[in-house]
Short mmCIF file of C-alpha atoms and ligand atoms in Angstrom, two decimals:
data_model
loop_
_atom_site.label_atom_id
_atom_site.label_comp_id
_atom_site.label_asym_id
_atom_site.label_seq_id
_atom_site.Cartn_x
_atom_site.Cartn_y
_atom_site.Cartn_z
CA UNK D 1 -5.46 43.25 220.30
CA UNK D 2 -7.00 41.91 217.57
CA UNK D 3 -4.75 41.30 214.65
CA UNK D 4 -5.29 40.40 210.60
CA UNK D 5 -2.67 38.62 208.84
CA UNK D 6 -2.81 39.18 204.83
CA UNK D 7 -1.18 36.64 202.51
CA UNK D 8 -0.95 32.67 202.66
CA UNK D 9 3.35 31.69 202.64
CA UNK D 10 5.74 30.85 204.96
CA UNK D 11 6.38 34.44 205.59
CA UNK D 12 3.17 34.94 206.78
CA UNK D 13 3.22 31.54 208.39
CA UNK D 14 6.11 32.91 211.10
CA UNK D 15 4.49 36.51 211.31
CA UNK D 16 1.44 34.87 212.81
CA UNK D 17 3.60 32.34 214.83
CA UNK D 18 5.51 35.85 216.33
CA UNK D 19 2.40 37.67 216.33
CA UNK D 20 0.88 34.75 218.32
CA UNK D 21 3.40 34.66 221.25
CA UNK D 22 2.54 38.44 222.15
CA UNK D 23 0.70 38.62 225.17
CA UNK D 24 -0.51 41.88 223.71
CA UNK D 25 -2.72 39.50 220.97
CA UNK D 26 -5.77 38.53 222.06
CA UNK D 27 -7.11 37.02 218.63
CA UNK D 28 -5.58 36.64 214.68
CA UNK D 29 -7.15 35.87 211.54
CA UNK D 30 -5.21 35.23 208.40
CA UNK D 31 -6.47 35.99 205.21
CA UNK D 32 -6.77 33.34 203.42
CA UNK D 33 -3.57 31.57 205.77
CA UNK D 34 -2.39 28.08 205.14
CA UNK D 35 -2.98 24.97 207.28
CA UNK D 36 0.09 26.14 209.29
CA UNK D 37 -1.73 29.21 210.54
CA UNK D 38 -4.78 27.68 210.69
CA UNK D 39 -3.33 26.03 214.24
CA UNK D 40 -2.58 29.62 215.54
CA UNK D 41 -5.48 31.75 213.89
CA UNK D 42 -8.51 31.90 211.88
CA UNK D 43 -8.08 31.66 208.39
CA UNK D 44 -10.45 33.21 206.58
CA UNK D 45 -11.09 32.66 202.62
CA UNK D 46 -10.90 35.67 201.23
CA UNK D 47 -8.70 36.54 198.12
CA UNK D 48 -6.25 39.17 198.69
CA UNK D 49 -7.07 41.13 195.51
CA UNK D 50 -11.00 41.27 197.00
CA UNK D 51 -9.79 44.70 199.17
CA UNK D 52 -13.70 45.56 199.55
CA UNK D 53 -14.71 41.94 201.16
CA UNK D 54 -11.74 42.08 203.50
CA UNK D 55 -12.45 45.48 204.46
CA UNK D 56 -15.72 44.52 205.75
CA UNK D 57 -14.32 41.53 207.49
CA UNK D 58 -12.02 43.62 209.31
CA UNK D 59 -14.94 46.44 210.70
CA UNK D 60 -17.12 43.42 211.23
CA UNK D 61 -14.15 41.61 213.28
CA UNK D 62 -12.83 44.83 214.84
CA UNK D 63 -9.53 44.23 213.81
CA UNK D 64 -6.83 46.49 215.24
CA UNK D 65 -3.85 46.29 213.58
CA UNK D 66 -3.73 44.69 210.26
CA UNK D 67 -0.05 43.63 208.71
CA UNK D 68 0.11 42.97 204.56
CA UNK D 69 2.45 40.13 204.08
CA UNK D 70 2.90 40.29 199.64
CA UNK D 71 3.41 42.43 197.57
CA UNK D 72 0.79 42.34 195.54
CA UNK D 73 -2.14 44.02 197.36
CA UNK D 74 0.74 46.73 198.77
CA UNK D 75 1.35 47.38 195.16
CA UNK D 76 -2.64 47.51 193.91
CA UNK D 77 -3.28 49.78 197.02
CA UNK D 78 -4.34 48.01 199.72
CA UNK D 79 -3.20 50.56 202.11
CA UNK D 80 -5.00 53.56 200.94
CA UNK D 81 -8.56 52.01 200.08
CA UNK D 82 -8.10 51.74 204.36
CA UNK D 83 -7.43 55.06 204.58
CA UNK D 84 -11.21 55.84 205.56
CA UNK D 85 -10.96 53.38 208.55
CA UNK D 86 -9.57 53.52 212.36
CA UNK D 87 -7.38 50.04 211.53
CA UNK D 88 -3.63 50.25 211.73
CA UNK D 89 -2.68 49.20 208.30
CA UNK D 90 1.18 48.04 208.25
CA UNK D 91 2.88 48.54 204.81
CA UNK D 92 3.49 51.37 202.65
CA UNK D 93 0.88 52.99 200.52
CA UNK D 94 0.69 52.85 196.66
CA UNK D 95 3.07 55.11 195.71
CA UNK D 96 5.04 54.55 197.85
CA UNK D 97 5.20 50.42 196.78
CA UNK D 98 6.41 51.48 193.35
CA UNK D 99 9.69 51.16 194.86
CA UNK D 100 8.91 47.35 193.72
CA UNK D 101 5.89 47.92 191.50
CA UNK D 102 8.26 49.58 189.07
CA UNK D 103 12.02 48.36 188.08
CA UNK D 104 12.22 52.11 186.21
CA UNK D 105 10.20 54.16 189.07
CA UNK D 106 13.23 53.34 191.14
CA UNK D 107 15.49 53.34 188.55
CA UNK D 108 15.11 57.05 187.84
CA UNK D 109 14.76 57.64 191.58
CA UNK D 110 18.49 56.26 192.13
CA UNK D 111 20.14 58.43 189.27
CA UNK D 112 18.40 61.87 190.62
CA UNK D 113 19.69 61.18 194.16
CA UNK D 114 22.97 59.16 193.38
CA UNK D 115 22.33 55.98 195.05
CA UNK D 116 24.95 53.29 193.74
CA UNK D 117 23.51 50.90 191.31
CA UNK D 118 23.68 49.48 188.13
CA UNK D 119 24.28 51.61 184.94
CA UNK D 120 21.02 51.68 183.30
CA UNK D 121 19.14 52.58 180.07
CA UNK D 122 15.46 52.91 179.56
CA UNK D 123 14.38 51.16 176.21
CA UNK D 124 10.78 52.22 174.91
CA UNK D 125 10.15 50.28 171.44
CA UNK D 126 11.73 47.48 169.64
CA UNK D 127 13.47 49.01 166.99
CA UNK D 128 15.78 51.00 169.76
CA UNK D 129 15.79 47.78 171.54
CA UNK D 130 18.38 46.45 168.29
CA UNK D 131 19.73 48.95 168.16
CA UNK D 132 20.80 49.43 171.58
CA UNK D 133 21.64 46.11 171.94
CA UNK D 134 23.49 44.92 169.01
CA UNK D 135 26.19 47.42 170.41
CA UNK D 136 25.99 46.77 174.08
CA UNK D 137 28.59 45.08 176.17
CA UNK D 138 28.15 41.45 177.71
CA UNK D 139 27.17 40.57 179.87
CA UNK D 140 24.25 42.70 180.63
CA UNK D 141 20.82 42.33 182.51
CA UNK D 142 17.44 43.01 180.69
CA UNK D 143 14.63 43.65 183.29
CA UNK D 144 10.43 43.63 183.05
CA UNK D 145 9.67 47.44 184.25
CA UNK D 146 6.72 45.73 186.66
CA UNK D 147 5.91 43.04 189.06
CA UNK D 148 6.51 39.25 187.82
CA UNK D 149 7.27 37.35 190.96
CA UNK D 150 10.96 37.43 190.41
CA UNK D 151 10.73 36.02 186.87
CA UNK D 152 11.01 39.14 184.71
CA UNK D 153 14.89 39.61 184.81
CA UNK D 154 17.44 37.75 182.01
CA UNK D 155 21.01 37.85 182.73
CA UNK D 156 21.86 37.87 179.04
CA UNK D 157 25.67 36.61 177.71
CA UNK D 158 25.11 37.69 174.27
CA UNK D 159 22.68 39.25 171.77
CA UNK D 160 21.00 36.72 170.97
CA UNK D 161 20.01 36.09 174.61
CA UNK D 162 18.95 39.89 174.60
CA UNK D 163 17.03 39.29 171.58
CA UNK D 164 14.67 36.57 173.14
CA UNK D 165 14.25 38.92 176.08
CA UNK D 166 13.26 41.87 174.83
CA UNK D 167 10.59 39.61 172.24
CA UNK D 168 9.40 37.78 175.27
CA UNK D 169 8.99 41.04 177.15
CA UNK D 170 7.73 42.94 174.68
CA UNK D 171 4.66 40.02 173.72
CA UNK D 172 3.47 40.78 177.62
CA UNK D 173 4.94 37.54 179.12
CA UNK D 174 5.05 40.10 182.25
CA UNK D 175 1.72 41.69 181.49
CA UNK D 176 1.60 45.15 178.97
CA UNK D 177 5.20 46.16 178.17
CA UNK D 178 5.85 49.82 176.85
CA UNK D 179 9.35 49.65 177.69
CA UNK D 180 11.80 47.54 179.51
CA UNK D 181 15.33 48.50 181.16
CA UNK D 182 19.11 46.99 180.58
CA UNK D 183 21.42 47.45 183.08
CA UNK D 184 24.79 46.47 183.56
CA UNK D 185 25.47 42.94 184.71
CA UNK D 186 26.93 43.27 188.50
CA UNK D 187 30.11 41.77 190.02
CA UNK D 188 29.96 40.75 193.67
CA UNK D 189 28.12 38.76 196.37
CA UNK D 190 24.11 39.14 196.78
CA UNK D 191 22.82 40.33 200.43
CA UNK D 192 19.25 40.66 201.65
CA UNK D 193 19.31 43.38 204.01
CA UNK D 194 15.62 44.84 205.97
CA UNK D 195 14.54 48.24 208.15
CA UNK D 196 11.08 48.63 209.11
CA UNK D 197 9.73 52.24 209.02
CA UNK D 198 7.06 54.33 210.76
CA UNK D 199 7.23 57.20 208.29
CA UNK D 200 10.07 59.03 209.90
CA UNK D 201 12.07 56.87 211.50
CA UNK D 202 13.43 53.65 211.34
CA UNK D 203 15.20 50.49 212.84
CA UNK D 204 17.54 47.86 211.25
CA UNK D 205 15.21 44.33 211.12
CA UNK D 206 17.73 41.67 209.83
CA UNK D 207 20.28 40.61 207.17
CA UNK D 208 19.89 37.34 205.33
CA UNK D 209 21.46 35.19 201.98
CA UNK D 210 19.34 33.52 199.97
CA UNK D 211 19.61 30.65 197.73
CA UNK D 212 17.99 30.78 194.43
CA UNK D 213 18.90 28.50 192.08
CA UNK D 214 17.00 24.99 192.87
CA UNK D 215 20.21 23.02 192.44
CA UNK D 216 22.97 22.37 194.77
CA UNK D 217 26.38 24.21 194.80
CA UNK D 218 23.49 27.45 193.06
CA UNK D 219 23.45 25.63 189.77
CA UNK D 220 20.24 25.56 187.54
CA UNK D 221 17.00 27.38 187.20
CA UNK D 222 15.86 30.56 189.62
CA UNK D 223 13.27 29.73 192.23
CA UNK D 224 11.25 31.38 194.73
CA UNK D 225 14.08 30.40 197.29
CA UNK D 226 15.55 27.24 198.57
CA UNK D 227 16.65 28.39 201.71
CA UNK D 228 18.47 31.15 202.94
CA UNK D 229 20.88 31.57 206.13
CA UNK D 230 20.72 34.43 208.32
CA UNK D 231 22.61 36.95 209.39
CA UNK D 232 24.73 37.18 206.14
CA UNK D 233 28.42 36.68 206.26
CA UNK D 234 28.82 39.74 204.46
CA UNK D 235 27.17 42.17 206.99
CA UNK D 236 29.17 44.18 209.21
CA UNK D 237 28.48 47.51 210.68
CA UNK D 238 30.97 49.61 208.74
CA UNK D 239 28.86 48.33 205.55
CA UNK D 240 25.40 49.05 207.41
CA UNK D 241 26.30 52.66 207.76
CA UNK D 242 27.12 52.77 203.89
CA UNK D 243 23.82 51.18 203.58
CA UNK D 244 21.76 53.53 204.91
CA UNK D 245 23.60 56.84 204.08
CA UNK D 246 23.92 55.78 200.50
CA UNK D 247 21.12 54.05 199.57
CA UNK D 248 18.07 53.76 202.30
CA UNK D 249 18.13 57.42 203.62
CA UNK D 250 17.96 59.08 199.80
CA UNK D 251 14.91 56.66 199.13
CA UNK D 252 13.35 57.80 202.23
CA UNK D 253 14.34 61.35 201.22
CA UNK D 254 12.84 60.83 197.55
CA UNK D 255 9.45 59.28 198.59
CA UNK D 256 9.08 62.49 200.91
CA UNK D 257 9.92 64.54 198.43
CA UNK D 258 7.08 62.71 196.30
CA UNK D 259 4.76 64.11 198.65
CA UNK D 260 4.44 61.08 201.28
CA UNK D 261 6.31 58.44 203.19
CA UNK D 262 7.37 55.08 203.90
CA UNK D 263 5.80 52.93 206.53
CA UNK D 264 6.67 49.26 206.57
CA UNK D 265 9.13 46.50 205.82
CA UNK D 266 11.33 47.53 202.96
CA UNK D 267 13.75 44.35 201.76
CA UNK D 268 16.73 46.14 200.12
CA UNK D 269 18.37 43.91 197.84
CA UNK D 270 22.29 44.41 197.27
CA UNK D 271 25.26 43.54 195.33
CA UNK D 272 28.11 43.73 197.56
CA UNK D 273 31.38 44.45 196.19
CA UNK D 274 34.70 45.25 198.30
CA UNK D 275 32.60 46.00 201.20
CA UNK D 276 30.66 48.50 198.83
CA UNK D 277 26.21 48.10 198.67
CA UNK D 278 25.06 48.34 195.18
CA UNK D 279 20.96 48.65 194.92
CA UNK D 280 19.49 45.53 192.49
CA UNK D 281 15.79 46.23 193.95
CA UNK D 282 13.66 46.96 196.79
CA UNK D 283 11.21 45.08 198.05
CA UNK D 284 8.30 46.57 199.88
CA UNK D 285 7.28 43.64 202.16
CA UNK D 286 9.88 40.50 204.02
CA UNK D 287 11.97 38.58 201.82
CA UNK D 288 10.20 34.92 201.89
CA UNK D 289 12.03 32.99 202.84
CA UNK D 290 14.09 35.64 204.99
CA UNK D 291 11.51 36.78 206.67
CA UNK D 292 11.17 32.71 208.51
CA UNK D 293 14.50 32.90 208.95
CA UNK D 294 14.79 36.24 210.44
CA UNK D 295 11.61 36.18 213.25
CA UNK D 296 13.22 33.10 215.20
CA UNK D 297 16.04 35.58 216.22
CA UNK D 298 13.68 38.72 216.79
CA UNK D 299 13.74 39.46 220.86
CA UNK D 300 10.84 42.15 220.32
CA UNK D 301 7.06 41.82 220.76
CA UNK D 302 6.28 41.95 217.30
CA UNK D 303 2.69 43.07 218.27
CA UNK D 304 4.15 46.09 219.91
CA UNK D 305 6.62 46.92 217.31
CA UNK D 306 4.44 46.80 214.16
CA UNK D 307 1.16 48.81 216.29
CA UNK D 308 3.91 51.11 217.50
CA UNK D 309 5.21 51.66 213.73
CA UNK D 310 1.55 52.26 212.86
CA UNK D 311 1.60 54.77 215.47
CA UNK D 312 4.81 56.37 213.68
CA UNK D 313 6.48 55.74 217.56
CA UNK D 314 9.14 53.58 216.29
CA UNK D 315 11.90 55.95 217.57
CA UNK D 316 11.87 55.57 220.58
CA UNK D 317 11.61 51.59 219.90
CA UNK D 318 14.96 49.21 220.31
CA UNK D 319 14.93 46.48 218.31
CA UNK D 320 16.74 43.34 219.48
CA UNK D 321 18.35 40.20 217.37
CA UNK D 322 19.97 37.10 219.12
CA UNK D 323 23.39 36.58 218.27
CA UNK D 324 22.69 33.15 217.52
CA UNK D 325 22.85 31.58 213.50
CA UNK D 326 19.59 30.69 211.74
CA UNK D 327 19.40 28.62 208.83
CA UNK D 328 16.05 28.04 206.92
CA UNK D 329 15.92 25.06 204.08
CA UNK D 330 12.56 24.97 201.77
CA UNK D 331 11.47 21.14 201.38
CA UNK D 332 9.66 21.21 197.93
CA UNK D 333 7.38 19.12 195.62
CA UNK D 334 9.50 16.95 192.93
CA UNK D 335 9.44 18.81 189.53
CA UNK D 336 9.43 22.17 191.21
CA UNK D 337 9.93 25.07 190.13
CA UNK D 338 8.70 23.07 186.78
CA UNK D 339 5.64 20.85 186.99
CA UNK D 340 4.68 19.11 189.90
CA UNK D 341 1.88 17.38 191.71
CA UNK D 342 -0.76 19.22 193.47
CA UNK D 343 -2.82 17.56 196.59
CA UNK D 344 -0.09 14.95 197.35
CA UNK D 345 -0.97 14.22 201.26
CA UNK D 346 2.22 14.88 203.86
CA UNK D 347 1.93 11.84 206.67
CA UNK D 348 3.88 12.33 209.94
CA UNK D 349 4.12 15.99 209.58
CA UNK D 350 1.72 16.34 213.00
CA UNK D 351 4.13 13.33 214.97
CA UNK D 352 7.19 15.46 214.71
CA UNK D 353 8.69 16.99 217.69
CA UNK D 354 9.98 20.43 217.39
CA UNK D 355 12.79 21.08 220.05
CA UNK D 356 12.71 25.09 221.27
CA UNK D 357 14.94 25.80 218.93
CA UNK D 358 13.24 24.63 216.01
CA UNK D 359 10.51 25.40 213.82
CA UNK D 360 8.31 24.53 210.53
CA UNK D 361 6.64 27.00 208.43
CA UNK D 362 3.98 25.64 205.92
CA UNK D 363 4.27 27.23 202.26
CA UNK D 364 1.77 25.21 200.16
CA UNK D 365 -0.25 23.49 202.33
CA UNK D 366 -3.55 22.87 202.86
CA UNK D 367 -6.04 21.17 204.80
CA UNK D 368 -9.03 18.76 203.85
CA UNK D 369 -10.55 15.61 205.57
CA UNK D 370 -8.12 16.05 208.29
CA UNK D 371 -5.06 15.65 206.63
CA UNK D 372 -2.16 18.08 205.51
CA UNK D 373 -2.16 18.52 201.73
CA UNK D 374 1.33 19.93 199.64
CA UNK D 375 -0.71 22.09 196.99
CA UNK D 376 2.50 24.49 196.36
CA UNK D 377 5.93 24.14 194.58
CA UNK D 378 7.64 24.98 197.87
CA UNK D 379 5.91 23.08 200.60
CA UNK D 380 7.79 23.33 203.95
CA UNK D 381 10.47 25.59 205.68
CA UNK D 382 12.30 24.51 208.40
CA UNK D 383 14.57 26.23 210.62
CA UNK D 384 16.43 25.71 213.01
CA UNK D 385 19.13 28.83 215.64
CA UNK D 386 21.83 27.72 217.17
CA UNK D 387 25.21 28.84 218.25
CA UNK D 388 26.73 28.06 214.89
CA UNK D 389 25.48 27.43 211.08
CA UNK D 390 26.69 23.97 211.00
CA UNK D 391 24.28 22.62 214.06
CA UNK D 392 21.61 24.71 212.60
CA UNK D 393 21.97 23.03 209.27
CA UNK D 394 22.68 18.87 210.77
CA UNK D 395 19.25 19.57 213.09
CA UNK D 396 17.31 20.80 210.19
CA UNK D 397 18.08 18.29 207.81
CA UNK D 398 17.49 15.55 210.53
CA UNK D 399 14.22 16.70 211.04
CA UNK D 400 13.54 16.91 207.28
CA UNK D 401 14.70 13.33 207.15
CA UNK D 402 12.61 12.06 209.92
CA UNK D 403 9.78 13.43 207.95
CA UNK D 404 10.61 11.29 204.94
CA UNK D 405 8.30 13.09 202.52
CA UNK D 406 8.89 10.66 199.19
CA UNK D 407 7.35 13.36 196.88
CA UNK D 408 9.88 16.25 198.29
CA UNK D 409 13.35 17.59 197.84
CA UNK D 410 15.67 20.35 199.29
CA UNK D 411 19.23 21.51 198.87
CA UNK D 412 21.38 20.07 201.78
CA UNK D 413 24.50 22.67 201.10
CA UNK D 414 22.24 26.10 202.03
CA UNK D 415 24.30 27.82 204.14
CA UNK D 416 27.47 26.36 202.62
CA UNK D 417 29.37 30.09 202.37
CA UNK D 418 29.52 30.26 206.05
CA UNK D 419 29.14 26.53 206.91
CA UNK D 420 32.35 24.84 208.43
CA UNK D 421 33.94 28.45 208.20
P1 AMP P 1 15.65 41.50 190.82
O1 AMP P 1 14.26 40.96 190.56
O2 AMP P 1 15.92 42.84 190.28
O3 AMP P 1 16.04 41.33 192.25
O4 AMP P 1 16.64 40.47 190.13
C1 AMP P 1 16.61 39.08 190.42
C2 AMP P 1 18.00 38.55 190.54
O5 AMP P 1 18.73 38.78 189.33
C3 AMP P 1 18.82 39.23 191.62
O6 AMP P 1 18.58 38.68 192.88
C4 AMP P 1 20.24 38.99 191.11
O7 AMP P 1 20.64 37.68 191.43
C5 AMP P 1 20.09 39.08 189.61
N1 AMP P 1 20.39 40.44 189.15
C6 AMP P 1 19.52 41.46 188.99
N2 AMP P 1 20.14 42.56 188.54
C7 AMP P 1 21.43 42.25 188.40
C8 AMP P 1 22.60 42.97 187.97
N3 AMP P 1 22.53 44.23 187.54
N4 AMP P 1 23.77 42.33 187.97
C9 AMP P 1 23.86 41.03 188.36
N5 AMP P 1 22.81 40.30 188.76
C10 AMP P 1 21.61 40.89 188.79
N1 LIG P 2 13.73 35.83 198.77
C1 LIG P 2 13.44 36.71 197.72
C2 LIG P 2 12.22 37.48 197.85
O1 LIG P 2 11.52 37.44 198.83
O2 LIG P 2 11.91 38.23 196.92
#
């Protein structure tokens, strides 16, 4: 089978590397990839906004089955301008990505059908923006309504914080605002949690924690992820049955009842309190960088399982997951996530010696004259399954070190909730 990879990040780095060891594929191209795919596939420069372009590079390259990694083209519609072709498209269509396209879309969707989540008020102008806020109770959490890469939510301690918010919003720092939403400020421990969905039916994919904050011990500013561990120390199955009664089989319910359905990843992110899920978002794609630390312990054929979810045969489908502990850590460029350099060159990177259970997704990377170029703020992931979080975590940061990047950095403690426990 031929296969199409859409996006260019470590996520889509380890889909290709899973894709790759199917003896179902006979050929993948990643569009545009990185220079870690670029070993395993054909990258193919093409931006992933240009949906007319890659649809002729798909007829032209009879791709079978191809698998949108961001959210960004799921969001703009990627999957229905396909609708008119034979190629398995995996990912949900556009209405059904407002689930992340749109903070208030989902919002609304969780008070008609009950799903736990944060109290929440729509705010549509400025002057009921004051007002609402100058008698609100802090904390609180002031959200962008659209897409903005993770950046468009303030955790705000007082009204003045609220203030700046709702003036940065409202000025389009997170493109044309009409309105925004405040929710109340959730107690409790964060948990990545993933199903992947024909339409009808679907099958647990994974549980992960994240680490956001760039610093150690999750002090200073938000990131795109320093490294997550996987599966969370929160999960258990008594909570995965709340999960989907309360929260995942409603949505389902509510996008049928919108007139269509779900097929793809969906990355439910919770607050867990007492062993109860609260909803802070969906995602409609892998968690980055769950989704590298995830795919080491998949025992499926990913080929199989994603053409068989295009096929809406997921049913009768049995998804497997080692037992084993994966940790990923995200080596990044000095400065990140403020400025850093771009084009710094990464020696040694091709004279390291992955062991089985190891393995290096690129981020930011590119290639030119031969050598391997750090052009993004987070670079590398490595990862590394074992029988226990603290081996996982000594091997990867070992290999980091025997890298010796000078222009990088990572957090050594990711992981440290379940490390030594
Ligand atoms: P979101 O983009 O909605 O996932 O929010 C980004 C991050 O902000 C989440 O991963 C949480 O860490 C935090 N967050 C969002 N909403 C809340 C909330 N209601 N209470 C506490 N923290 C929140
Ligand atoms: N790891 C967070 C995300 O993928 O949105």
């Amino acid at each position: 089978m031929i296969v199409g990879i859409i996006g260019s990040g470590g996520r889509e780095h380890a889909i290709c590397t899973k894709i790759k060891e199917s003896l179902k594929t006979t050929k993948i191209f990643c569009i545009p990839g990185n220079a870690g795919t670029s070993a395993l596939a054909e990258n193919v420069d093409i931006k992933i906004n240009d949906f007319k372009s890659i649809k002729n590079f798909c007829l032209k390259s009879k791709i079978e089955l191809l698998i949108i990694g961001p959210e960004q083209p799921l969001v703009d519609g990627i999957v229905d301008y396909f609708s008119d072709t034979k190629i398995n498209i995996f990912g949900p269509n556009k209405k059904a990505s407002q689930l992340e396209g749109s903070k208030i879309f989902t919002k609304k969707i969780c008070a008609k059908y009950k799903i736990p989540t944060a109290n929440f008020k729509i705010i549509e102008n400025s002057q009921d923006a004051k007002k609402f806020l100058s008698n609100a109770k802090y904390p609180l959490v002031i959200k962008a309504d659209g897409l903005a890469a993770g950046k468009g939510v303030y955790i705000c301690k007082d009204y003045n914080e609220s203030l700046v918010a709702t003036q940065e919003i409202f000025a389009g720092k997170f493109g044309n605002a009409q309105s925004f939403l405040v929710e109340d400020y959730l107690e409790g421990e964060e948990m990545s949690y993933f199903i992947i969905c024909d339409g009808d039916n679907y099958k647990f994919f994974g549980t992960a924690q994240d680490h956001k904050r760039v610093g150690e011990g999750d002090k200073g500013k938000n990131t795109g992820g320093m490294g997550c561990y996987s599966p969370s120390r929160l999960f258990n199955s008594d909570l995965s049955e709340k999960i989907n009664k309360k929260i995942i089989n409603p949505t389902l319910t509510a996008i049928k009842d919108l007139g269509t359905s779900y097929k793809g990843f969906l990355y439910v992110g919770l607050m867990i309190k007492n062993n109860e899920p609260y909803l802070v978002e969906f995602n409609v794609r892998m968690g980055d960088p769950e989704c590298q630390t995830i795919l080491p312990l998949l025992e499926n054929d990913l080929t199989e399982l994603i053409f068989n979810c295009c096929l809406g045969k997921l049913k009768n489908e049995k998804v497997n997951f080692s037992e084993k502990k994966s940790i990923c850590i995200v080596l990044c460029s000095e400065g990140y996530p403020e400025d850093y350099k771009k084009n710094i060159v990464i020696e040694n990177l091709d004279k390291l010696i992955l062991k089985k259970n190891e393995y290096i997704f690129h981020a930011g990377t590119k290639i030119e004259n031969n050598q391997i170029l750090a052009f993004g703020g987070r670079v590398l992931n490595f990862i590394s399954v074992s029988n226990n979080f603290k081996n996982s975590r000594d091997d990867i940061i070992d290999l980091i070190n025997r890298l010796n990047w000078k222009h990088g950095f990572f957090r050594k403690d990711i992981g440290y909730k379940v490390v030594n426990k």
